[in-house]
Coordinates of C-alpha atoms in Angstrom, one line a residue:
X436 CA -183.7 6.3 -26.5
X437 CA -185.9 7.8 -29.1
X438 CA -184.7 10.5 -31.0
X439 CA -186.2 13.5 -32.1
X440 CA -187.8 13.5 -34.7
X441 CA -189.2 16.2 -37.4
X442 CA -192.6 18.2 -36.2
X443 CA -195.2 19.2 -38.2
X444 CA -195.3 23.1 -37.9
X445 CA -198.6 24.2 -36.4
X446 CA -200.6 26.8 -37.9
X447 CA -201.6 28.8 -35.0
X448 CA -201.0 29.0 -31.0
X449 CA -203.3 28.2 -28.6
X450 CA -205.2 31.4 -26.7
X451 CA -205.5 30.7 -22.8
X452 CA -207.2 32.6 -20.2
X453 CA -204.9 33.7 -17.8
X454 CA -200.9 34.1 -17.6
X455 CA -201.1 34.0 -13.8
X456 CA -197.9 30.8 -14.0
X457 CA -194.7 30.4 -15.4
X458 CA -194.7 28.4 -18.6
X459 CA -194.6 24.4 -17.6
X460 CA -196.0 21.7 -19.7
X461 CA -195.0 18.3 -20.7
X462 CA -191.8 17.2 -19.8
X463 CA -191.1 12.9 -19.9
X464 CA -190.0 9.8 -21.4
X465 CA -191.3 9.0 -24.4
X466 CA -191.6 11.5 -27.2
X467 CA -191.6 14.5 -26.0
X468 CA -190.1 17.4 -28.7
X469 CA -186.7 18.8 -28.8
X470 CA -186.5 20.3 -31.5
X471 CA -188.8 23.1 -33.8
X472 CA -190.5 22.4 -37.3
X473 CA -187.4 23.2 -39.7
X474 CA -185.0 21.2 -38.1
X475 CA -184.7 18.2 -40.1
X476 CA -181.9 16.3 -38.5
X477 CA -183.7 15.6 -35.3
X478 CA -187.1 13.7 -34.8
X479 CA -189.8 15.2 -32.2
X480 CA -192.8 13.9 -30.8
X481 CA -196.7 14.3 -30.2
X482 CA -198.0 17.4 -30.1
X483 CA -199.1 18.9 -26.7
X484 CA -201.3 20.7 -25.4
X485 CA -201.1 24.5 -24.5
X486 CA -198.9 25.2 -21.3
X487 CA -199.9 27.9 -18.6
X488 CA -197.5 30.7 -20.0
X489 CA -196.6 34.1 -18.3
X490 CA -193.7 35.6 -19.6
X491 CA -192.7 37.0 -16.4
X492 CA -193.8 34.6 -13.7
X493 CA -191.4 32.3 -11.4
X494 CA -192.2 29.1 -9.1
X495 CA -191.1 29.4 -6.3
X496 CA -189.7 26.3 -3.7
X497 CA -193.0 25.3 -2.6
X498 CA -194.5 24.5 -6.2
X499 CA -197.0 27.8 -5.6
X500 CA -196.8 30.4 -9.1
X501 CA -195.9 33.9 -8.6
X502 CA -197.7 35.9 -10.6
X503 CA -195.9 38.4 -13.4
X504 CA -196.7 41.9 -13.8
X505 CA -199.8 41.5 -16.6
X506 CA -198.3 43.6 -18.7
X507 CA -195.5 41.3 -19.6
X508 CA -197.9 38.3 -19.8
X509 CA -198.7 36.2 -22.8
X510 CA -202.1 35.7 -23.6
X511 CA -201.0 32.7 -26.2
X512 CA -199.1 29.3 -25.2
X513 CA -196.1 28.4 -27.4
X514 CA -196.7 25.7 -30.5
X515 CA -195.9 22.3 -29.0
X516 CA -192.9 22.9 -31.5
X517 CA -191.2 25.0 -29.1
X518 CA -191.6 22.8 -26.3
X519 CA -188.7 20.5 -25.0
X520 CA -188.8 18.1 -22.0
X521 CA -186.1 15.6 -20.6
X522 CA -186.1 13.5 -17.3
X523 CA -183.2 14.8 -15.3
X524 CA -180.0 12.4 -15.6
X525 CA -176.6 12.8 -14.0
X526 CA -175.4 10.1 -15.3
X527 CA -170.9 10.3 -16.2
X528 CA -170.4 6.8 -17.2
X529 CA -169.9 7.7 -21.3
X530 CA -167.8 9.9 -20.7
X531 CA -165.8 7.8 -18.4
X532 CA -165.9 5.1 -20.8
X533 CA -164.9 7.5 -23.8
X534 CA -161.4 8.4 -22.1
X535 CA -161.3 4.8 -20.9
X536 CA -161.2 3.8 -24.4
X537 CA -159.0 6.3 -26.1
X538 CA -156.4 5.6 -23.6
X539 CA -156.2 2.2 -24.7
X540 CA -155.9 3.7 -28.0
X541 CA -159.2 3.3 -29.8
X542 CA -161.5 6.1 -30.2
X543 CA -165.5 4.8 -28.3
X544 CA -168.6 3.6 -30.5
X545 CA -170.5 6.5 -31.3
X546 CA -172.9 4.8 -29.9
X547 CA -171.9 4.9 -26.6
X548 CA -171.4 8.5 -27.0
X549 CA -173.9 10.2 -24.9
X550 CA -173.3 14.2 -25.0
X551 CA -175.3 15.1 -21.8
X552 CA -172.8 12.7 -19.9
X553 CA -169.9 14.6 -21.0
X554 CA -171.5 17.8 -20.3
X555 CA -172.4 17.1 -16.6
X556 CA -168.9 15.1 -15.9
X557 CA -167.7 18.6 -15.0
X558 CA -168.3 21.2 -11.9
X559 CA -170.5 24.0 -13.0
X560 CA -171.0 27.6 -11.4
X561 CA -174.5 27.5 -10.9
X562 CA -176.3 29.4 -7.9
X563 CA -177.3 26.8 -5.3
X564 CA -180.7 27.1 -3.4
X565 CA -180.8 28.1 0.3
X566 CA -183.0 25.1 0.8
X567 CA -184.6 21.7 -0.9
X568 CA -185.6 21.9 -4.5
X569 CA -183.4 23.5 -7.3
X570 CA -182.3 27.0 -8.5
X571 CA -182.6 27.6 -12.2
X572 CA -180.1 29.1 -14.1
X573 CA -180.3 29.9 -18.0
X574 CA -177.4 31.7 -19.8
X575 CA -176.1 31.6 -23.6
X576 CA -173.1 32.6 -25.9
X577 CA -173.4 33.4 -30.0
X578 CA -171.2 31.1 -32.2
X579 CA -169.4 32.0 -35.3
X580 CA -172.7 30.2 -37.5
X581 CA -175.2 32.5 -38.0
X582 CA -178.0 33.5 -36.2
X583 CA -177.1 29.7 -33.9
X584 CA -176.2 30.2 -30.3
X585 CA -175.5 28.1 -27.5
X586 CA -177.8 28.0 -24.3
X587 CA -177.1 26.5 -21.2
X588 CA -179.6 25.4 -18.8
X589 CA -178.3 24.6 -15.4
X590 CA -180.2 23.4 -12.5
X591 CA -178.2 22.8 -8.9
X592 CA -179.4 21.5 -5.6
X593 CA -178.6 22.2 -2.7
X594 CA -174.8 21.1 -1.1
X595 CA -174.8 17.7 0.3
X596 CA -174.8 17.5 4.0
X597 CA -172.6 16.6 6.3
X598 CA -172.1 13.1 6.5
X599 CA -174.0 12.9 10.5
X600 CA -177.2 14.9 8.7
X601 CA -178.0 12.3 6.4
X602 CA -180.6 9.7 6.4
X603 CA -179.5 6.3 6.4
X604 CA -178.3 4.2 4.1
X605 CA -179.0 0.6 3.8
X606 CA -177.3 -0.6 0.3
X607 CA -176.9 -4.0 -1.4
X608 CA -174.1 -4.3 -3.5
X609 CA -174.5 -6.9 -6.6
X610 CA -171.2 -7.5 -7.4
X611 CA -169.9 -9.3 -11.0
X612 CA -167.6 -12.0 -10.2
X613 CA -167.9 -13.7 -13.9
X614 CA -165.0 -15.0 -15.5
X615 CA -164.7 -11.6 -17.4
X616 CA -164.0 -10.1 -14.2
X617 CA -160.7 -11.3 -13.6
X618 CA -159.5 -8.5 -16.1
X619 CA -157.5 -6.1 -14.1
X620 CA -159.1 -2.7 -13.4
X621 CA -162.4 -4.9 -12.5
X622 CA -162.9 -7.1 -9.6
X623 CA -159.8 -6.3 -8.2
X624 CA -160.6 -2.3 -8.4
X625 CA -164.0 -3.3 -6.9
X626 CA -162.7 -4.9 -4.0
X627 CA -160.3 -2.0 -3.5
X628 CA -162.7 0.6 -3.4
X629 CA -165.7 -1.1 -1.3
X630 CA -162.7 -2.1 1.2
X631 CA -162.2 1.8 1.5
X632 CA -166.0 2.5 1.9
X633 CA -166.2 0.5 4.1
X634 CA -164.2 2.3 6.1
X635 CA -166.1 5.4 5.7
X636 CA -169.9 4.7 5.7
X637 CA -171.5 5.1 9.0
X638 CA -172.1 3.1 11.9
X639 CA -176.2 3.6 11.5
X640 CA -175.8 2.4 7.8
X641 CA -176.1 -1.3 6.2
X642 CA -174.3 -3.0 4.1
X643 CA -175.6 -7.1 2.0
X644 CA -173.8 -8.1 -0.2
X645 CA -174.9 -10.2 -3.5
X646 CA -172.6 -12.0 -5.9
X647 CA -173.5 -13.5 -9.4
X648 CA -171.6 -15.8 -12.1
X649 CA -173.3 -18.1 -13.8
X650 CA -175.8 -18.4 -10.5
X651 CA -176.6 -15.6 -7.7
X652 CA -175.4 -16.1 -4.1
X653 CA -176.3 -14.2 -1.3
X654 CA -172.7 -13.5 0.4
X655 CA -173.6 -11.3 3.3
X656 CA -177.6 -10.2 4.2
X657 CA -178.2 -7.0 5.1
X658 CA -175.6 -5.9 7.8
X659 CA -175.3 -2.8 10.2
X660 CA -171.9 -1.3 10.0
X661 CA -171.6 -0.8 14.0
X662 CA -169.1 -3.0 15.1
X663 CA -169.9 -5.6 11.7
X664 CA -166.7 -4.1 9.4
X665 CA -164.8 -6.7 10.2
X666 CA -167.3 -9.3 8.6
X667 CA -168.4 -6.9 5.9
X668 CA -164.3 -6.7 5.0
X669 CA -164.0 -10.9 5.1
X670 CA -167.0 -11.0 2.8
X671 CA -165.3 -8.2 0.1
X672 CA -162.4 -10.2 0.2
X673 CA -163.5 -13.6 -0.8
X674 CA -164.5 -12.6 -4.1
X675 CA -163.0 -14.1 -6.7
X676 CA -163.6 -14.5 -10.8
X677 CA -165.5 -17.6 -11.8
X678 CA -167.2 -18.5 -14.6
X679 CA -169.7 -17.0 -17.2
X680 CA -172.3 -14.0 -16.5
X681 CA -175.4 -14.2 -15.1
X682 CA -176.5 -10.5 -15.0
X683 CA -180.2 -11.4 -14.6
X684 CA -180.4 -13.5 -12.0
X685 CA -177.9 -11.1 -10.2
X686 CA -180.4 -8.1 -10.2
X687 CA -183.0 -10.4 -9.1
X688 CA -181.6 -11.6 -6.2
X689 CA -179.6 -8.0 -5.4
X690 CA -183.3 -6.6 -5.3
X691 CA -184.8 -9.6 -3.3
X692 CA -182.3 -9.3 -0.8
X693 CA -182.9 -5.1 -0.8
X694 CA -186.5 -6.2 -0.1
X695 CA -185.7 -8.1 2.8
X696 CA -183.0 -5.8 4.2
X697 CA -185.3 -3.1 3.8
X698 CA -185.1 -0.2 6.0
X699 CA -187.9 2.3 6.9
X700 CA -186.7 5.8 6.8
X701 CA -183.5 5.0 5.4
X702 CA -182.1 5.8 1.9
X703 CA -182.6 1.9 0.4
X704 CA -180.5 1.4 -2.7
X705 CA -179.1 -1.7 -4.9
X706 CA -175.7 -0.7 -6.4
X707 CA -174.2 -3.4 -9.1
X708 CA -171.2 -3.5 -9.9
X709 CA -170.4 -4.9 -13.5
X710 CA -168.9 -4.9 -17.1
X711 CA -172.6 -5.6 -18.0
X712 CA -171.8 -8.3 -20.5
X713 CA -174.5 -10.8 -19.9
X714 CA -174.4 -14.1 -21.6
X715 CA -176.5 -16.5 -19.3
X716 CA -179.2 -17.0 -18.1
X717 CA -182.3 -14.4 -18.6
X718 CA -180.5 -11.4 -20.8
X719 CA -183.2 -10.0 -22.3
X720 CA -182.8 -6.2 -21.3
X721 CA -187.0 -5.8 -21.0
X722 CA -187.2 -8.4 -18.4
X723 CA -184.7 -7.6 -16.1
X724 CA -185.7 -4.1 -16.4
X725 CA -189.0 -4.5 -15.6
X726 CA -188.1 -6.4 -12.0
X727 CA -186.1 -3.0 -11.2
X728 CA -189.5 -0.8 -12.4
X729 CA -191.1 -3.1 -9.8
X730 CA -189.1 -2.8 -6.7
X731 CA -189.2 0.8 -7.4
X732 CA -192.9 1.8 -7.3
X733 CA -193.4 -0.9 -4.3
X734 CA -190.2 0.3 -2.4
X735 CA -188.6 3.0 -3.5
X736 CA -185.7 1.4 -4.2
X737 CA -183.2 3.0 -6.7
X738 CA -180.6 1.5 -8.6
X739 CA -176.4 2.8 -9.1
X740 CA -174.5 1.3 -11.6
X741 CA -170.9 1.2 -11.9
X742 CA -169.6 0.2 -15.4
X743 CA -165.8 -1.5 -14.9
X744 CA -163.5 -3.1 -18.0
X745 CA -162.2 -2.2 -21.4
X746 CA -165.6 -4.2 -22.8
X747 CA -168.6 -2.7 -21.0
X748 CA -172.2 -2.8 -21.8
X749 CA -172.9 0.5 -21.2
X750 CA -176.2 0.7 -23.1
X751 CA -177.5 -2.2 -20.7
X752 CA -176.0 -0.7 -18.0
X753 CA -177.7 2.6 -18.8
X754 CA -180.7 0.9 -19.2
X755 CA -181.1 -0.2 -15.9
X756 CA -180.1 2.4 -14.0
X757 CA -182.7 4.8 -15.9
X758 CA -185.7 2.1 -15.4
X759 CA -184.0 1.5 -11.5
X760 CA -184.6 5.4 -10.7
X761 CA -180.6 6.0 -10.8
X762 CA -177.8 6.8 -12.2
X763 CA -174.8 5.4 -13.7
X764 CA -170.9 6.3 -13.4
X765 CA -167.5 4.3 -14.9
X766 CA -164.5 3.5 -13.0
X767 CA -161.6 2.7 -14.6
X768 CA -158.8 3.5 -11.9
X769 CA -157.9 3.1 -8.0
X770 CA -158.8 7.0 -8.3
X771 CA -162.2 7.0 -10.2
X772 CA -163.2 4.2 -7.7
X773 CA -162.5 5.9 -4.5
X774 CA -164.4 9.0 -5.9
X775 CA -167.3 6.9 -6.6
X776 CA -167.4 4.7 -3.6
X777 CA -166.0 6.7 -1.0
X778 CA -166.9 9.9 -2.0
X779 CA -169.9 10.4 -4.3
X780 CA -172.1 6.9 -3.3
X781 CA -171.5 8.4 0.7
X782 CA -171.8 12.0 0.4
X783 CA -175.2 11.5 -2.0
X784 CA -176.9 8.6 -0.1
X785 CA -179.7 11.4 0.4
X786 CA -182.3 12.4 -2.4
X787 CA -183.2 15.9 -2.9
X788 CA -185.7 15.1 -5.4
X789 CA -187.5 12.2 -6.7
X790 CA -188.8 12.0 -11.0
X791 CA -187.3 15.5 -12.0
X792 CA -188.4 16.8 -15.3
X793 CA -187.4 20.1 -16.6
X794 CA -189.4 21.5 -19.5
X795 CA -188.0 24.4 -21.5
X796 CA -190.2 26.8 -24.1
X797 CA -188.5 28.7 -26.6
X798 CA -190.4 31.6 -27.7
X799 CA -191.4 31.7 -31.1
X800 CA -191.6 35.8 -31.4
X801 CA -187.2 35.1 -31.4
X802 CA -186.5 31.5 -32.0
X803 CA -186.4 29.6 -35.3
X804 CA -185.4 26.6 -34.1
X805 CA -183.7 24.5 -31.8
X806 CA -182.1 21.3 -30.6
X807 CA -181.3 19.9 -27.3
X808 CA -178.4 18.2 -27.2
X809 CA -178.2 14.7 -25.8
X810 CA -180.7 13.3 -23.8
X811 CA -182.0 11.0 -26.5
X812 CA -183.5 8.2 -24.5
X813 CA -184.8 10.8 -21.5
X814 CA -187.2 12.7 -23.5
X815 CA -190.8 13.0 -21.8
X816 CA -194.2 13.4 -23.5
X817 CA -194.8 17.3 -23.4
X818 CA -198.4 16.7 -21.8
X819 CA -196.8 14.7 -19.2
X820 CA -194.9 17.7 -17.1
X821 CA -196.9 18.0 -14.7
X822 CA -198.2 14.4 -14.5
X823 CA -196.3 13.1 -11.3
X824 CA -197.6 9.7 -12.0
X825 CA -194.8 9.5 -14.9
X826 CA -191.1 8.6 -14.5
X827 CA -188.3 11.3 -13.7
X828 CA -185.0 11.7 -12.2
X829 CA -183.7 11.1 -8.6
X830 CA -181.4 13.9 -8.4
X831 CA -179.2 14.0 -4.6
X832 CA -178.0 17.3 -2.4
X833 CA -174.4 18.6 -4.8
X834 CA -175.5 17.7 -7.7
X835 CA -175.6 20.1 -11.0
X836 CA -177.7 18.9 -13.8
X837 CA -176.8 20.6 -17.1
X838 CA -179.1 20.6 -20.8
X839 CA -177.0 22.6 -23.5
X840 CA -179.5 23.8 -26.4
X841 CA -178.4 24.7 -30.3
X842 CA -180.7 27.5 -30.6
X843 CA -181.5 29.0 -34.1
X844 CA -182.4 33.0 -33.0
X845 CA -184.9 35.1 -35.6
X846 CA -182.7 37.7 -37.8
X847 CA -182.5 41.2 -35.8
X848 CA -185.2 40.0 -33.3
X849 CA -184.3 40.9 -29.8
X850 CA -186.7 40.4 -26.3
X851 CA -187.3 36.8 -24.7
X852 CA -185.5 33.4 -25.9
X853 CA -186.8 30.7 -23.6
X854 CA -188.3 30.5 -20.2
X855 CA -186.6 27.0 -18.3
X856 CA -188.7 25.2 -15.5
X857 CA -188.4 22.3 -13.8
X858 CA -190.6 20.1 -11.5
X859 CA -190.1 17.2 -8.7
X860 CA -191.5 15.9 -6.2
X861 CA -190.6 16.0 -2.4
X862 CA -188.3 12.6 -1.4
X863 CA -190.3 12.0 1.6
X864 CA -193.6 13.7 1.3
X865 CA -193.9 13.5 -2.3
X866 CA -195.5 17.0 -2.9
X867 CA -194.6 18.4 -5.9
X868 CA -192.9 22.0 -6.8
X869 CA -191.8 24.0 -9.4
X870 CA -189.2 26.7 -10.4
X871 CA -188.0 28.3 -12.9
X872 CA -185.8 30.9 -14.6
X873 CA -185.6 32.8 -18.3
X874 CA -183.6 34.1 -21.1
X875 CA -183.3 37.2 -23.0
X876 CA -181.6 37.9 -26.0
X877 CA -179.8 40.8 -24.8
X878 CA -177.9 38.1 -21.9
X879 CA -176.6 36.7 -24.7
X880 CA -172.4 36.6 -24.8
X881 CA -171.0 37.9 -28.3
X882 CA -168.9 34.8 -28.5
X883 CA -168.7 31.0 -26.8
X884 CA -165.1 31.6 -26.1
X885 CA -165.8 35.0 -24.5
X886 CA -168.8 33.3 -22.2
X887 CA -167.8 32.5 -18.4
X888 CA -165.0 29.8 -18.1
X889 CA -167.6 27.4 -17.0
X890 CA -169.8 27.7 -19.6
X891 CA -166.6 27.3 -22.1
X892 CA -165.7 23.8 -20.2
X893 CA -169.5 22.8 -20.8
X894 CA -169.1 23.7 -24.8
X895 CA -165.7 21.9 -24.9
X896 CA -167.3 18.7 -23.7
X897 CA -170.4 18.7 -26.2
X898 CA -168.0 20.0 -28.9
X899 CA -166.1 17.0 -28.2
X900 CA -168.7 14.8 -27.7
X901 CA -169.8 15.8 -31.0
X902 CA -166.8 15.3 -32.6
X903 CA -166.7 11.7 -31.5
X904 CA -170.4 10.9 -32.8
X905 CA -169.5 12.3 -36.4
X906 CA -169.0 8.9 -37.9
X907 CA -172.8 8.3 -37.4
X908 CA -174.8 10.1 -39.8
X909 CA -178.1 10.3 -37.1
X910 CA -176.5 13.3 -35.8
X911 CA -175.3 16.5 -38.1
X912 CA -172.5 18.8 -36.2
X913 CA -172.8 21.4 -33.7
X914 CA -173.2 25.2 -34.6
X915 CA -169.8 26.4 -34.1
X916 CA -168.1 23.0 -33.7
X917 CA -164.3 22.5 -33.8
X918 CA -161.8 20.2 -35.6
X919 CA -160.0 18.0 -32.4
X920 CA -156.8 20.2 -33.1
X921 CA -158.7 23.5 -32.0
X922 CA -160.6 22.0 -29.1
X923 CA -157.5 20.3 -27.5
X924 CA -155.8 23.9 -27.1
X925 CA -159.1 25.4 -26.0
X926 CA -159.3 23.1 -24.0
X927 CA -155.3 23.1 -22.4
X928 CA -156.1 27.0 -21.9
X929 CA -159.5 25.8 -20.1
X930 CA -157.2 23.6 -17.9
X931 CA -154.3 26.1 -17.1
X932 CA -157.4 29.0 -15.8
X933 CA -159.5 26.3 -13.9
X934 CA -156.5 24.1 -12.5
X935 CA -159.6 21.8 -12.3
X936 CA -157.9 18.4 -12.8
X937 CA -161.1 16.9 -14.6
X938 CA -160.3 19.6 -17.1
X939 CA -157.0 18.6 -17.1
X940 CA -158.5 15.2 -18.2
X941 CA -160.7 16.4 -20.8
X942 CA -157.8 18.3 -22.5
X943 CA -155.8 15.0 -22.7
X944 CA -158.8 12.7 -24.1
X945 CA -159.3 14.9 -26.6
X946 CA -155.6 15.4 -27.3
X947 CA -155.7 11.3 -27.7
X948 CA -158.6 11.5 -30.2
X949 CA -157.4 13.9 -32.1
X950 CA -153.9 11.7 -32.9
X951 CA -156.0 8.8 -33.2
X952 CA -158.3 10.9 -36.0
X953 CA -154.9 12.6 -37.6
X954 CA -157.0 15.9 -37.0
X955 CA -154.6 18.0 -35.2

């Protein structure tokens, strides 16, 4: 994950011809900038070139630009300073991990602390489109440092379908069954919930099976569910811990067997299941990584990892899943693993949207500076936006993506913040589209803590997420962070108002960090 890193300031902005689009440049992996010129905590990356900016312009669902009324166009393109782009990612499994961890009474690594995965770990109350694609929804709340706010970009797709409207799936499950796995809450919790999903996944979808220790075996090739459960259940079963971890050869042999078991017109996914601790065979990160980039461009083929055990390799793990096309989520109870399996992996089989980049310009009239916050290793060169060719996020129907910004506002300037777009490409037609959405000052809240209940639950998370990363001095606090003593009770109120359980959650993990820290 490359972090930002300090930009040069640039002199002047570019002059374009016409403001006839919304603002979309550069969004991707690599080093694309998150922050402005006088932020020296966080790193940035190459300059880019001038976007297409209209201040009032919108993209619609079918990637075609609306034009604005001229009169509120810009003529001149933001500095690449005040440009940020990120690859989409709804990955949870840090956060999962992190209240894994302080239940067992140690507070996580901070650097397996991962903000964005704390922020999107919760519902949000974003607008959902009527169709494919994403709404765009930008909002923002002042904190007590001055002239700093908080903005919130959210982007939503549309609900998930009912289970009968779906594609297909056809999903091989590369399942750990190393010595380390005999830990309870692992293999055992694994076999539980595939048991369950079993049960639920349809009769149209397949199920192979792929085990690895300190070889791979191929347990059970690709299978239709129909009248097969039986076998698939026999196969789950016989699992048992052996010896040491051969995570390599695992993904090699998950994806060979995908290959095989392919499916045309079905949703074809490898899902491994593992504490990621490899310690035979090939365990060099790069090369397994780049078998996964492989399958991908030649298949299509996305990766899900699901992190188990109190020892996890979660930047491995992490690693994958991003080169793989997918996601990541941790399971650490009988509960988390029937959301994951029998809820989330069957109700998002589908993909709304395939290498998702959003792109965000801050507008340099009103904004001093800024900072995104997380994302580190998703960052994409600014140039690169609108460059299908490079790597985004597969984002399915239900999901909310959320990117919180630090934004540093001009003294006593008022008019338009930031202008929030972002860009896929169709699933099955790969056609690509845009939208976006914008922010004025004047939409600002006077307070965080007087913003809409969801956005408080969103600054709750990266406050805390923030907290837990302090002991690493690559990272400087949030404007308008609290100790753990504060953000526990905002957070119990949070909980009482929601009676969202998985705020419920984040008000006990960080009650446990805050007695583990003695800052109460």
């Amino acid at each position: 994950m490359e972090r930002h890193r300090i930009r040069d300031l640039r002199g002047t902005l570019l002059a374009l011809t016409a403001a006839a689009g919304l603002l979309l440049t550069g969004c991707g992996a690599g080093d694309g900038g998150n922050s402005s010129a006088d932020n020296s905590s966080y790193p940035t990356g190459r300059p880019a070139p001038a976007p297409g900016y209209t201040d009032g312009g919108s993209t619609g669902g079918t990637g075609e630009q609306k034009n604005g009324d001229d009169s509120e166009s810009r003529e001149v393109a933001p500095a690449p300073d005040y440009l940020s782009t990120f690859a989409l990612d709804v990955d949870t499994a840090s956060y999962g991990y992190a209240r894994r961890t302080l239940a067992d009474g140690h507070l996580p690594d901070p650097t397996t602390v991962r903000p964005e995965e704390f922020v999107n770990s919760f519902r949000q109350d974003y607008d959902r489109p009527d169709g494919n694609g994403f709404s765009v929804s930008v909002d923002g709340a002042r904190t007590d440092r001055e002239d700093w706010s908080l903005v919130r970009v959210g982007l939503a797709t549309r609900p998930a379908a009912d289970r009968g409207e779906r594609p297909p799936a056809a999903l091989t499950f590369v399942i750990d069954i190393s010595g380390s796995m005999a830990e309870p809450g692992r293999l055992d919790l694994a076999k539980e919930s595939l048991g369950v999903m079993t049960d639920r996944l349809r009769d149209d979808d397949s199920v192979a099976i792929v085990t690895f220790s300190d070889e791979a075996e191929r347990v059970l090739p690709m299978t239709r569910l129909g009248d097969n459960r039986d076998e698939i259940h026999d196969a789950i079963d016989s699992l048992e811990p052996t010896d040491s971890t051969n995570l390599g050869a695992g993904v090699e042999t998950g994806y060979e067997t995908a290959e095989d078991g392919l499916r045309e017109g079905a949703t074809n996914r490898v899902v491994l299941v593992s504490d990621a601790l490899a310690n035979t065979g090939d365990t060099d990160a790069d090369t397994i990584l780049e078998r996964i980039a492989s399958e991908r461009r030649e298949h299509g083929i996305t990766l899900f990892g699901v992190g188990v055990g109190s020892d996890y390799g979660d930047a491995l793990m992490e690693r994958l899943a991003d080169k793989g096309d997918g996601h990541t989520a941790y399971v650490s109870s009988s509960e988390d693993g029937r959301e994951v399996f029998c809820e989330d992996l069957p109700r998002n089989i589908d993909l709304t949207a395939r290498d998702a980049k959003a792109q965000i310009a801050f507008d340099p009239s009103t904004v001093s500076e800024f900072r995104l916050i997380g994302y580190d290793n998703r960052q994409v060169a600014d140039e690169d936006f609108r460059d299908d060719s490079v790597d985004g996020g597969e984002v399915g129907p239900g999901h909310t993506v959320t990117a919180l910004y630090a934004v540093r506002t001009k003294p006593g300037t008022e008019g338009h913040l930031a202008t929030a777009s972002v860009r896929w490409l169709d699933p099955s037609t790969r056609a690509p589209h845009e939208e976006s959405g914008r922010l004025e000052s004047g939409s600002l809240k006077d307070s965080v803590w007087s913003a809409s209940t969801r956005f408080q639950v969103t600054a709750t998370a990266a406050y805390f997420a923030d907290a837990l990363r302090l002991g690493d001095d690559r990272w400087s606090a949030l404007p308008g962070s609290a100790h753990l003593g504060e953000l526990a009770e905002r957070a119990e109120g949070l909980a009482s108002r929601t009676e969202d359980k998985d705020v419920r959650g984040l008000a006990d993990a960080i009650h446990q960090a805050s007695r583990l820290t003695g800052r109460d």
